[in-house]
Short mmCIF file of C-alpha atoms in Angstrom, two decimals:
data_model
loop_
_atom_site.label_atom_id
_atom_site.label_comp_id
_atom_site.label_asym_id
_atom_site.label_seq_id
_atom_site.Cartn_x
_atom_site.Cartn_y
_atom_site.Cartn_z
CA ALA F 1 -43.43 -4.94 -30.11
CA GLN F 2 -41.15 -6.87 -32.30
CA SER F 3 -39.88 -10.18 -31.30
CA VAL F 4 -36.96 -12.50 -32.61
CA THR F 5 -37.34 -16.25 -32.82
CA GLN F 6 -34.23 -18.51 -33.31
CA PRO F 7 -35.59 -22.04 -33.41
CA ASP F 8 -32.52 -24.16 -33.13
CA ILE F 9 -31.46 -23.92 -29.43
CA HIS F 10 -27.90 -25.81 -30.13
CA ILE F 11 -26.30 -26.55 -33.68
CA THR F 12 -23.28 -28.69 -34.02
CA VAL F 13 -21.47 -29.23 -37.24
CA SER F 14 -17.95 -30.50 -38.09
CA GLU F 15 -15.14 -28.52 -38.97
CA GLY F 16 -15.01 -27.14 -42.62
CA ALA F 17 -19.00 -28.07 -43.05
CA SER F 18 -21.46 -25.33 -43.79
CA LEU F 19 -23.46 -23.52 -41.44
CA GLU F 20 -26.90 -21.60 -41.46
CA LEU F 21 -28.73 -20.27 -38.39
CA ARG F 22 -32.00 -19.71 -38.61
CA CYS F 23 -33.54 -16.08 -37.17
CA ASN F 24 -37.47 -14.88 -37.99
CA TYR F 25 -38.71 -11.68 -37.00
CA SER F 26 -41.61 -10.32 -36.17
CA TYR F 27 -42.52 -6.22 -36.90
CA GLY F 28 -44.66 -4.08 -38.75
CA ALA F 29 -42.23 -2.66 -40.90
CA THR F 30 -38.96 -3.21 -42.37
CA PRO F 31 -36.75 -3.58 -39.06
CA TYR F 32 -32.44 -3.16 -38.53
CA LEU F 33 -31.33 -6.52 -38.06
CA PHE F 34 -28.36 -7.77 -36.39
CA TRP F 35 -26.44 -10.63 -35.90
CA TYR F 36 -24.06 -10.89 -32.65
CA VAL F 37 -21.65 -13.50 -31.35
CA GLN F 38 -20.63 -14.16 -27.77
CA SER F 39 -17.54 -16.40 -26.98
CA PRO F 40 -17.84 -17.68 -23.58
CA GLY F 41 -17.33 -15.41 -20.68
CA GLN F 42 -16.86 -12.38 -23.46
CA GLY F 43 -19.25 -9.53 -24.50
CA LEU F 44 -21.25 -9.31 -27.81
CA GLN F 45 -19.38 -8.84 -30.95
CA LEU F 46 -21.37 -7.46 -34.03
CA LEU F 47 -21.06 -9.97 -37.03
CA LEU F 48 -23.15 -7.78 -39.62
CA LYS F 49 -26.12 -5.72 -39.55
CA TYR F 50 -28.85 -5.44 -42.55
CA PHE F 51 -30.38 -1.31 -42.62
CA SER F 52 -31.39 -1.35 -45.84
CA GLY F 53 -30.45 -1.88 -49.75
CA ASP F 54 -28.79 -5.16 -50.82
CA THR F 55 -30.53 -8.13 -49.16
CA LEU F 56 -27.07 -10.25 -49.26
CA VAL F 57 -25.29 -8.72 -46.34
CA GLN F 58 -21.55 -9.68 -45.81
CA GLY F 59 -19.81 -9.69 -41.96
CA ILE F 60 -16.71 -10.30 -40.17
CA LYS F 61 -14.81 -13.79 -40.08
CA GLY F 62 -16.72 -14.78 -43.60
CA PHE F 63 -20.20 -14.60 -42.46
CA GLU F 64 -23.09 -13.53 -44.41
CA ALA F 65 -26.89 -13.34 -43.84
CA GLU F 66 -29.73 -12.75 -46.19
CA PHE F 67 -32.74 -11.14 -45.59
CA LYS F 68 -35.99 -11.95 -46.75
CA ARG F 69 -39.09 -10.03 -46.37
CA SER F 70 -41.57 -12.52 -47.56
CA GLN F 71 -40.30 -15.20 -45.04
CA SER F 72 -39.52 -12.59 -42.28
CA SER F 73 -36.05 -14.01 -41.91
CA PHE F 74 -32.14 -13.06 -41.48
CA ASN F 75 -30.51 -16.48 -41.59
CA LEU F 76 -26.88 -16.49 -40.81
CA ARG F 77 -24.48 -18.63 -43.27
CA LYS F 78 -21.10 -19.44 -43.50
CA PRO F 79 -19.82 -21.82 -46.16
CA SER F 80 -17.00 -23.67 -44.01
CA VAL F 81 -16.94 -23.36 -39.99
CA HIS F 82 -13.55 -23.15 -38.48
CA TRP F 83 -13.39 -24.24 -34.96
CA SER F 84 -12.95 -20.90 -33.40
CA ASP F 85 -16.49 -19.97 -34.59
CA ALA F 86 -17.83 -22.20 -31.69
CA ALA F 87 -20.03 -19.55 -29.54
CA GLU F 88 -23.49 -18.48 -29.02
CA TYR F 89 -25.15 -16.42 -31.74
CA PHE F 90 -27.79 -13.85 -31.25
CA CYS F 91 -30.17 -12.35 -33.74
CA ALA F 92 -31.58 -8.92 -33.08
CA VAL F 93 -33.86 -6.41 -34.41
CA ALA F 94 -34.19 -2.93 -33.95
CA PRO F 95 -36.93 -0.56 -34.93
CA GLY F 96 -34.62 2.13 -36.07
CA SER F 97 -30.22 2.27 -35.77
CA ALA F 98 -29.07 0.06 -32.63
CA ARG F 99 -31.33 1.25 -30.21
CA GLN F 100 -33.75 -1.03 -28.08
CA LEU F 101 -32.34 -4.35 -29.28
CA THR F 102 -34.78 -7.38 -29.15
CA PHE F 103 -32.66 -10.39 -28.90
CA GLY F 104 -33.49 -13.76 -29.92
CA SER F 105 -32.73 -16.49 -27.05
CA GLY F 106 -29.63 -17.56 -29.03
CA THR F 107 -28.04 -20.61 -31.13
CA GLN F 108 -24.79 -22.61 -29.23
CA LEU F 109 -22.82 -23.33 -32.13
CA THR F 110 -20.48 -26.81 -31.36
CA VAL F 111 -17.88 -27.67 -33.77
CA LEU F 112 -16.53 -30.77 -33.97
CA PRO F 113 -12.81 -31.51 -35.10
CA ASN M 1 -9.49 1.93 -27.40
CA ALA M 2 -11.45 1.52 -24.11
CA GLY M 3 -14.91 1.36 -25.87
CA VAL M 4 -17.38 0.34 -23.20
CA THR M 5 -15.83 -0.54 -19.62
CA GLN M 6 -18.10 -2.46 -17.07
CA THR M 7 -17.19 -3.02 -13.65
CA PRO M 8 -17.09 -5.17 -11.58
CA LYS M 9 -16.36 -8.24 -13.80
CA PHE M 10 -17.77 -10.62 -11.07
CA GLN M 11 -20.16 -9.86 -7.94
CA VAL M 12 -21.77 -11.97 -5.31
CA LEU M 13 -24.41 -10.32 -3.14
CA LYS M 14 -26.80 -11.39 -0.30
CA THR M 15 -30.32 -11.52 -0.30
CA GLY M 16 -31.30 -7.37 0.47
CA GLN M 17 -28.16 -5.87 -0.20
CA SER M 18 -27.56 -3.00 -2.78
CA MET M 19 -25.22 -2.33 -5.38
CA THR M 20 -24.02 -0.41 -8.21
CA LEU M 21 -23.08 -1.49 -11.48
CA GLN M 22 -20.93 0.65 -13.60
CA CYS M 23 -20.52 1.32 -17.11
CA ALA M 24 -18.49 3.99 -19.11
CA GLN M 25 -17.80 4.37 -22.56
CA ASP M 26 -15.58 6.99 -24.31
CA MET M 27 -16.97 7.04 -27.54
CA ASN M 28 -19.00 9.87 -26.90
CA HIS M 29 -22.13 7.90 -27.97
CA GLU M 30 -25.68 9.13 -26.71
CA TYR M 31 -27.44 6.21 -26.58
CA MET M 32 -26.66 3.48 -23.45
CA SER M 33 -28.43 0.82 -22.17
CA TRP M 34 -28.61 -2.42 -20.13
CA TYR M 35 -29.37 -5.61 -20.62
CA ARG M 36 -29.62 -8.86 -18.30
CA GLN M 37 -28.73 -12.33 -20.09
CA ASP M 38 -30.56 -15.07 -18.79
CA PRO M 39 -30.06 -18.85 -20.09
CA GLY M 40 -32.48 -19.69 -23.01
CA MET M 41 -33.87 -15.86 -22.71
CA GLY M 42 -31.35 -13.77 -24.79
CA LEU M 43 -30.64 -10.17 -23.78
CA ARG M 44 -33.70 -8.43 -22.20
CA LEU M 45 -33.60 -4.27 -21.67
CA ILE M 46 -33.61 -2.97 -18.47
CA HIS M 47 -33.28 0.82 -19.28
CA TYR M 48 -32.08 3.35 -21.55
CA SER M 49 -31.13 6.49 -22.13
CA VAL M 50 -30.67 8.87 -24.89
CA GLY M 51 -28.78 11.27 -23.72
CA ALA M 52 -27.78 12.93 -20.11
CA GLY M 53 -30.43 13.62 -18.11
CA ILE M 54 -32.81 11.48 -19.94
CA THR M 55 -33.81 7.46 -19.08
CA ASP M 56 -36.55 5.27 -19.96
CA GLN M 57 -37.50 1.85 -19.07
CA GLY M 58 -37.02 -1.12 -21.08
CA GLU M 59 -38.39 -4.55 -20.86
CA VAL M 60 -37.79 -5.72 -17.51
CA PRO M 61 -37.25 -2.77 -15.28
CA ASN M 62 -38.27 -3.69 -11.66
CA GLY M 63 -35.84 -3.79 -8.95
CA TYR M 64 -33.43 -1.57 -11.22
CA ASN M 65 -32.67 2.29 -11.36
CA VAL M 66 -30.52 4.44 -13.68
CA SER M 67 -29.48 7.75 -14.14
CA ARG M 68 -27.40 9.75 -16.61
CA SER M 69 -25.56 12.66 -15.19
CA THR M 70 -22.61 12.46 -17.92
CA THR M 71 -22.80 11.36 -21.48
CA GLU M 72 -19.87 8.51 -20.65
CA ASP M 73 -21.02 7.09 -17.21
CA PHE M 74 -24.89 4.99 -17.49
CA PRO M 75 -24.67 3.02 -13.69
CA LEU M 76 -27.33 0.53 -12.75
CA ARG M 77 -28.71 0.64 -9.52
CA LEU M 78 -30.09 -2.92 -7.94
CA LEU M 79 -32.09 -1.17 -4.73
CA SER M 80 -32.52 -4.77 -2.66
CA ALA M 81 -31.13 -7.74 -4.65
CA ALA M 82 -32.81 -10.37 -5.02
CA PRO M 83 -32.18 -13.86 -6.34
CA SER M 84 -34.04 -13.40 -9.23
CA GLN M 85 -31.32 -10.77 -10.33
CA THR M 86 -28.93 -13.21 -10.56
CA SER M 87 -28.02 -12.96 -14.20
CA VAL M 88 -25.44 -11.40 -16.45
CA TYR M 89 -25.41 -7.65 -17.00
CA PHE M 90 -24.28 -6.07 -20.39
CA CYS M 91 -23.65 -2.43 -20.88
CA ALA M 92 -24.06 -1.17 -24.25
CA SER M 93 -23.75 1.96 -26.11
CA SER M 94 -24.51 3.66 -29.67
CA VAL M 95 -24.67 6.78 -31.58
CA ASN M 96 -28.19 8.29 -31.40
CA HIS M 97 -28.96 8.42 -34.93
CA GLN M 98 -32.51 8.21 -36.24
CA MET M 99 -31.45 7.23 -39.61
CA GLY M 100 -28.21 5.63 -41.07
CA ASN M 101 -25.92 2.90 -40.22
CA THR M 102 -25.20 2.42 -36.57
CA GLU M 103 -24.71 -0.34 -34.00
CA ALA M 104 -24.32 -1.27 -30.49
CA PHE M 105 -20.83 -2.02 -28.86
CA PHE M 106 -21.39 -4.15 -25.89
CA GLY M 107 -19.08 -4.29 -22.45
CA GLN M 108 -17.71 -7.53 -21.19
CA GLY M 109 -20.51 -8.11 -18.92
CA THR M 110 -21.02 -8.47 -14.53
CA ARG M 111 -21.88 -12.03 -13.54
CA LEU M 112 -23.77 -11.11 -10.31
CA THR M 113 -24.69 -13.33 -8.04
CA VAL M 114 -27.70 -13.00 -5.14
CA VAL M 115 -27.56 -15.57 -2.29
#
């Protein structure tokens, strides 16, 4: 069975600073990988996804993620964080398409003015 | 664009009561699923359906029932609510492709408290 680890429960960054959220997965083959963002009291919004091809994936809101097979990682990055990026971020893995997603425990992002 | 609609948004139940959480999608997606979200545990899959008349269990199915009589609707039933079922519940839908780019669309969630 697949699993996802997000080692950072809570990250605090200053507005304008760069951001990297870590995600490691365990799966026998190359999975489909996703990053979702959840604002307080809201549902989940897809930031980006990786299925195959270029290992650097661009998403919405200026986010990108890089798939590294050798490290079983799919870290999320943003060069300059905005106050509106404060939210909880979830990494997820699926064996195929978007079915039966397995989520990490989430990383709460706080942005300081 | 309604997308995935969940009702109610909030609900308080007494232990032992039953209720149904509603989920409807208007995107003609074959695949629908229910997750629960608990602090520090991310989202865990309860039940899913790959099409009308077909359902299966996810990671945490105990205490929940589902049915899929139409493509649009996928209700989640709590048979006898327990405090351990206090959680935020999310419904999601996606295209049932074996390959290709698909994504799951999530509803806004139902916050359930069992007292």
